[in-house]
Each structure stands twice: as C-alpha cells, then as structure tokens.
C-alpha cells in the first residue's frame, strides 16, 4: 500500500477508483478541480503552508498543489498536451476504473437488443405465414330454407337491385 508522508501523518492514500461517481457533478467536478487553480483573489485570506487556492473545492483551500500544466506530457499521436486535454484523459481513465466492466456490459446489451429484434421479426413473419390460412377463411352461416348466393369475394347477395338478372343467371346454371 502507498503511504502518504505529507503533512506529518502516515495514513493511506485515498482510493480514487470511485472518485467520479462519489462526487456530485461527477466528471465536471473533477475537471474543474484539476484545471481550476487560480491566484488568490483580493479580499481572500492567503492559503496556509502546503495549500493552494481552488474556487471549485469546497472551502477554496486544497492541500494539493496544481498537478497539471501545459505541455507537461508527451502524447505519441502528436496531440497538443494542453492542461484541459490532460485533465480530460485523467478523468476518462478514472471513469474507466470506476466501471471497468462497462464496455463488456454495453456489448452484451447491444447483443441482447439485436437478438430481441431478430426474434420479433422472425415471430412476425411466422405469424403472418402460419396464420394466413386461418385468417383468410370465410365462414358463412345460412338459415335453412333461404337461398343465398355467395360471390367469389364472399359478399352475400340477397338484396341486389338486379334481382331479375341474378335469378335468370341462377336458372341458366340449373
């Protein structure tokens, strides 16, 4: 374990794996804390020995000196190492340490959504094809003693305005 010797006490260094989710404001708070060091404004008391002024820290005086400066890191890909870029990279790393399984969970979630969509499509196609014969059946009930002619489209022709034509066609078929 890392032991802190600053300010005379030998306590353990804080565990920063959950710092992103432990603070209100999450990544925004940490970004402001890492990049927000300023000179003490007029009217404020000077910080004590080993403290620095940071308006984003509760109480304004923090026991950590400014850690990030422009061009204090060299990136392999040629990114210009501004203080804000370095802070963003540190915060992204801390976010990953808080939830190292998040990438894997996202992949499982995408697989689950894709599988559910495929099942919905397959079940819809199966329903349309398997139930098509049942859905297209037509059942016509007739009362005994009443002749009703059923046309090809399933319309019952009992009351037509061309009754004489229908009767003559019916006689020709007999």
Short mmCIF file of C-alpha atoms in Angstrom, two decimals:
data_model
loop_
_atom_site.label_atom_id
_atom_site.label_comp_id
_atom_site.label_asym_id
_atom_site.label_seq_id
_atom_site.Cartn_x
_atom_site.Cartn_y
_atom_site.Cartn_z
CA UNK A 1 0.00 0.00 0.00
CA UNK A 2 1.14 3.52 -0.71
CA UNK A 3 1.80 5.52 2.43
CA UNK A 4 1.45 9.29 2.46
CA UNK A 5 4.11 11.17 4.41
CA UNK A 6 2.96 14.69 3.56
CA UNK A 7 1.94 16.93 6.44
CA UNK A 8 3.41 14.60 9.05
CA UNK A 9 0.78 11.84 9.17
CA UNK A 10 1.23 8.36 7.77
CA UNK A 11 -2.22 7.49 6.51
CA UNK A 12 -3.12 5.54 3.41
CA UNK A 13 -3.54 7.42 0.17
CA UNK A 14 -7.18 7.75 -0.88
CA UNK A 15 -8.67 5.19 -3.25
CA UNK A 16 -9.57 7.14 -6.38
CA UNK A 17 -11.28 4.33 -8.29
CA UNK A 18 -14.75 5.60 -7.41
CA UNK A 19 -13.99 9.32 -7.27
CA UNK A 20 -16.01 10.02 -10.45
CA UNK A 21 -19.21 8.56 -9.04
CA UNK A 22 -18.60 9.64 -5.43
CA UNK A 23 -18.66 13.39 -6.04
CA UNK A 24 -21.61 15.50 -7.05
CA UNK A 25 -21.06 16.67 -10.60
CA UNK A 26 -19.01 13.56 -11.46
CA UNK A 27 -16.53 14.29 -14.28
CA UNK A 28 -17.37 18.00 -14.42
CA UNK A 29 -16.36 18.45 -10.78
CA UNK A 30 -13.06 16.65 -11.28
CA UNK A 31 -12.27 18.59 -14.45
CA UNK A 32 -12.93 21.88 -12.67
CA UNK A 33 -10.88 20.75 -9.69
CA UNK A 34 -7.87 19.74 -11.80
CA UNK A 35 -7.91 22.82 -14.03
CA UNK A 36 -9.31 25.45 -11.66
CA UNK A 37 -6.26 26.57 -9.71
CA UNK A 38 -6.06 30.36 -9.57
CA UNK A 39 -4.29 33.13 -7.75
CA UNK A 40 -5.98 34.17 -4.54
CA UNK A 41 -8.47 36.95 -5.36
CA UNK A 42 -8.25 40.25 -3.45
CA UNK A 43 -10.05 40.13 -0.14
CA UNK A 44 -9.47 36.39 0.42
CA UNK A 45 -7.08 35.11 3.05
CA UNK A 46 -3.79 33.69 1.85
CA UNK A 47 -3.61 29.87 1.90
CA UNK A 48 -1.67 28.17 4.67
CA UNK A 49 1.61 26.36 4.15
CA UNK A 50 1.16 23.49 1.67
CA UNK A 51 -2.26 24.65 0.47
CA UNK A 52 -3.43 26.15 -2.82
CA UNK A 53 -6.47 28.24 -3.77
CA UNK A 54 -9.07 26.46 -5.94
CA UNK A 55 -12.56 28.02 -6.20
CA UNK A 56 -14.08 24.66 -7.19
CA UNK A 57 -13.01 22.93 -3.99
CA UNK A 58 -15.36 23.18 -1.02
CA UNK A 59 -13.68 25.68 1.29
CA UNK A 60 -11.49 27.09 -1.53
CA UNK A 61 -8.19 25.92 0.00
CA UNK A 62 -6.97 22.48 -1.04
CA UNK A 63 -3.97 20.57 0.28
CA UNK A 64 -2.89 19.52 -3.21
CA UNK A 65 -0.79 21.81 -5.34
CA UNK A 66 -1.55 22.22 -9.02
CA UNK A 67 -0.53 18.99 -10.75
CA UNK A 68 -1.29 19.66 -14.42
CA UNK A 69 0.50 22.16 -16.62
CA UNK A 70 0.51 22.77 -20.37
CA UNK A 71 2.94 20.55 -22.26
CA UNK A 72 3.85 18.51 -19.18
CA UNK A 73 3.05 15.24 -21.00
CA UNK A 74 4.12 13.97 -24.42
CA UNK A 75 1.46 12.18 -26.48
CA UNK A 76 2.61 9.60 -29.01
CA UNK A 77 -0.03 10.58 -31.57
CA UNK A 78 1.02 14.22 -31.63
CA UNK A 79 -1.89 15.62 -29.62
CA UNK A 80 -1.05 19.01 -28.16
CA UNK A 81 -0.85 18.44 -24.39
CA UNK A 82 -2.86 21.32 -23.02
CA UNK A 83 -3.88 21.23 -19.38
CA UNK A 84 -7.53 20.65 -20.33
CA UNK A 85 -6.64 17.68 -22.59
CA UNK A 86 -4.52 16.07 -19.89
CA UNK A 87 -7.30 16.57 -17.32
CA UNK A 88 -9.84 15.05 -19.72
CA UNK A 89 -7.64 11.98 -20.23
CA UNK A 90 -7.15 11.52 -16.49
CA UNK A 91 -10.88 11.81 -15.86
CA UNK A 92 -11.68 9.30 -18.61
CA UNK A 93 -9.22 6.86 -17.04
CA UNK A 94 -10.78 7.36 -13.61
CA UNK A 95 -14.23 6.80 -15.14
CA UNK A 96 -12.98 3.53 -16.59
CA UNK A 97 -11.54 2.44 -13.23
CA UNK A 98 -14.92 3.12 -11.60
CA UNK A 99 -16.68 0.83 -14.12
CA UNK A 100 -14.11 -1.40 -15.84
CA UNK A 101 -16.81 -3.83 -16.99
CA UNK A 102 -18.91 -1.13 -18.70
CA UNK A 103 -17.59 -1.89 -22.21
CA UNK A 104 -18.42 -5.56 -21.84
CA UNK A 105 -21.88 -4.74 -20.47
CA UNK A 106 -22.53 -2.42 -23.42
CA UNK A 107 -21.64 -5.23 -25.84
CA UNK A 108 -23.98 -7.62 -24.01
CA UNK A 109 -26.73 -5.00 -24.17
CA UNK A 110 -26.26 -4.50 -27.91
CA UNK A 111 -26.30 -8.28 -28.46
CA UNK A 112 -29.49 -8.58 -26.40
CA UNK A 113 -31.25 -5.80 -28.34
CA UNK A 114 -30.17 -7.31 -31.68
CA UNK A 115 -31.33 -10.77 -30.60
CA UNK A 116 -34.68 -9.43 -29.41
CA UNK A 117 -35.17 -7.55 -32.69
CA UNK A 118 -34.36 -10.69 -34.69
CA UNK A 119 -36.82 -12.74 -32.61
CA UNK A 120 -39.55 -10.15 -33.11
CA UNK A 121 -39.01 -10.14 -36.88
CA UNK A 122 -38.94 -13.95 -37.08
CA UNK A 123 -42.07 -14.31 -34.94
CA UNK A 124 -43.89 -11.68 -37.02
CA UNK A 125 -43.01 -13.47 -40.26
CA UNK A 126 -44.00 -16.83 -38.76
CA UNK A 127 -47.30 -15.40 -37.54
CA UNK A 128 -48.10 -13.91 -40.94
CA UNK A 129 -47.30 -17.11 -42.84
CA UNK A 130 -48.64 -19.73 -40.41
CA UNK A 131 -51.85 -17.90 -39.60
CA UNK A 132 -52.54 -16.78 -43.15
CA UNK A 133 -54.79 -19.78 -43.90
CA UNK A 134 -56.78 -19.25 -40.73
CA UNK A 135 -57.07 -15.51 -41.27
CA UNK A 136 -58.31 -15.85 -44.87
CA UNK A 137 -61.08 -18.38 -44.17
CA UNK A 138 -64.61 -17.21 -44.60
CA UNK A 139 -67.44 -18.88 -42.79
CA UNK A 140 -70.97 -18.11 -43.91
CA UNK A 141 -73.98 -19.21 -41.96
CA UNK A 142 -77.23 -19.68 -43.82
CA UNK A 143 -80.66 -20.18 -42.45
CA UNK A 144 -82.27 -23.38 -43.80
CA UNK A 145 -84.88 -22.62 -46.45
CA UNK A 146 -83.34 -19.34 -47.56
CA UNK A 147 -81.17 -19.43 -50.64
CA UNK A 148 -78.29 -17.07 -50.55
CA UNK A 149 -75.78 -16.82 -53.31
CA UNK A 150 -72.21 -16.11 -52.28
CA UNK A 151 -70.00 -14.43 -54.83
CA UNK A 152 -66.28 -15.07 -55.25
CA UNK A 153 -65.30 -12.20 -52.93
CA UNK A 154 -67.52 -13.51 -50.14
CA UNK A 155 -70.31 -10.93 -50.39
CA UNK A 156 -73.74 -12.36 -49.69
CA UNK A 157 -76.10 -11.20 -52.45
CA UNK A 158 -79.56 -11.37 -51.01
CA UNK A 159 -80.62 -7.84 -51.69
CA UNK A 160 -79.38 -6.73 -55.04
CA UNK A 161 -81.01 -4.17 -57.28
CA UNK A 162 -80.51 -6.53 -60.25
CA UNK A 163 -82.60 -9.36 -58.76
CA UNK A 164 -84.08 -10.34 -62.12
CA UNK A 165 -80.64 -10.69 -63.72
CA UNK A 166 -79.39 -12.75 -60.79
CA UNK A 167 -82.47 -15.00 -60.98
CA UNK A 168 -82.06 -15.56 -64.73
CA UNK A 169 -78.37 -16.42 -64.25
CA UNK A 170 -79.32 -18.83 -61.47
CA UNK A 171 -81.88 -20.55 -63.80
CA UNK A 172 -79.29 -20.90 -66.54
CA UNK A 173 -76.91 -22.64 -64.14
CA UNK A 174 -79.54 -25.26 -63.18
#
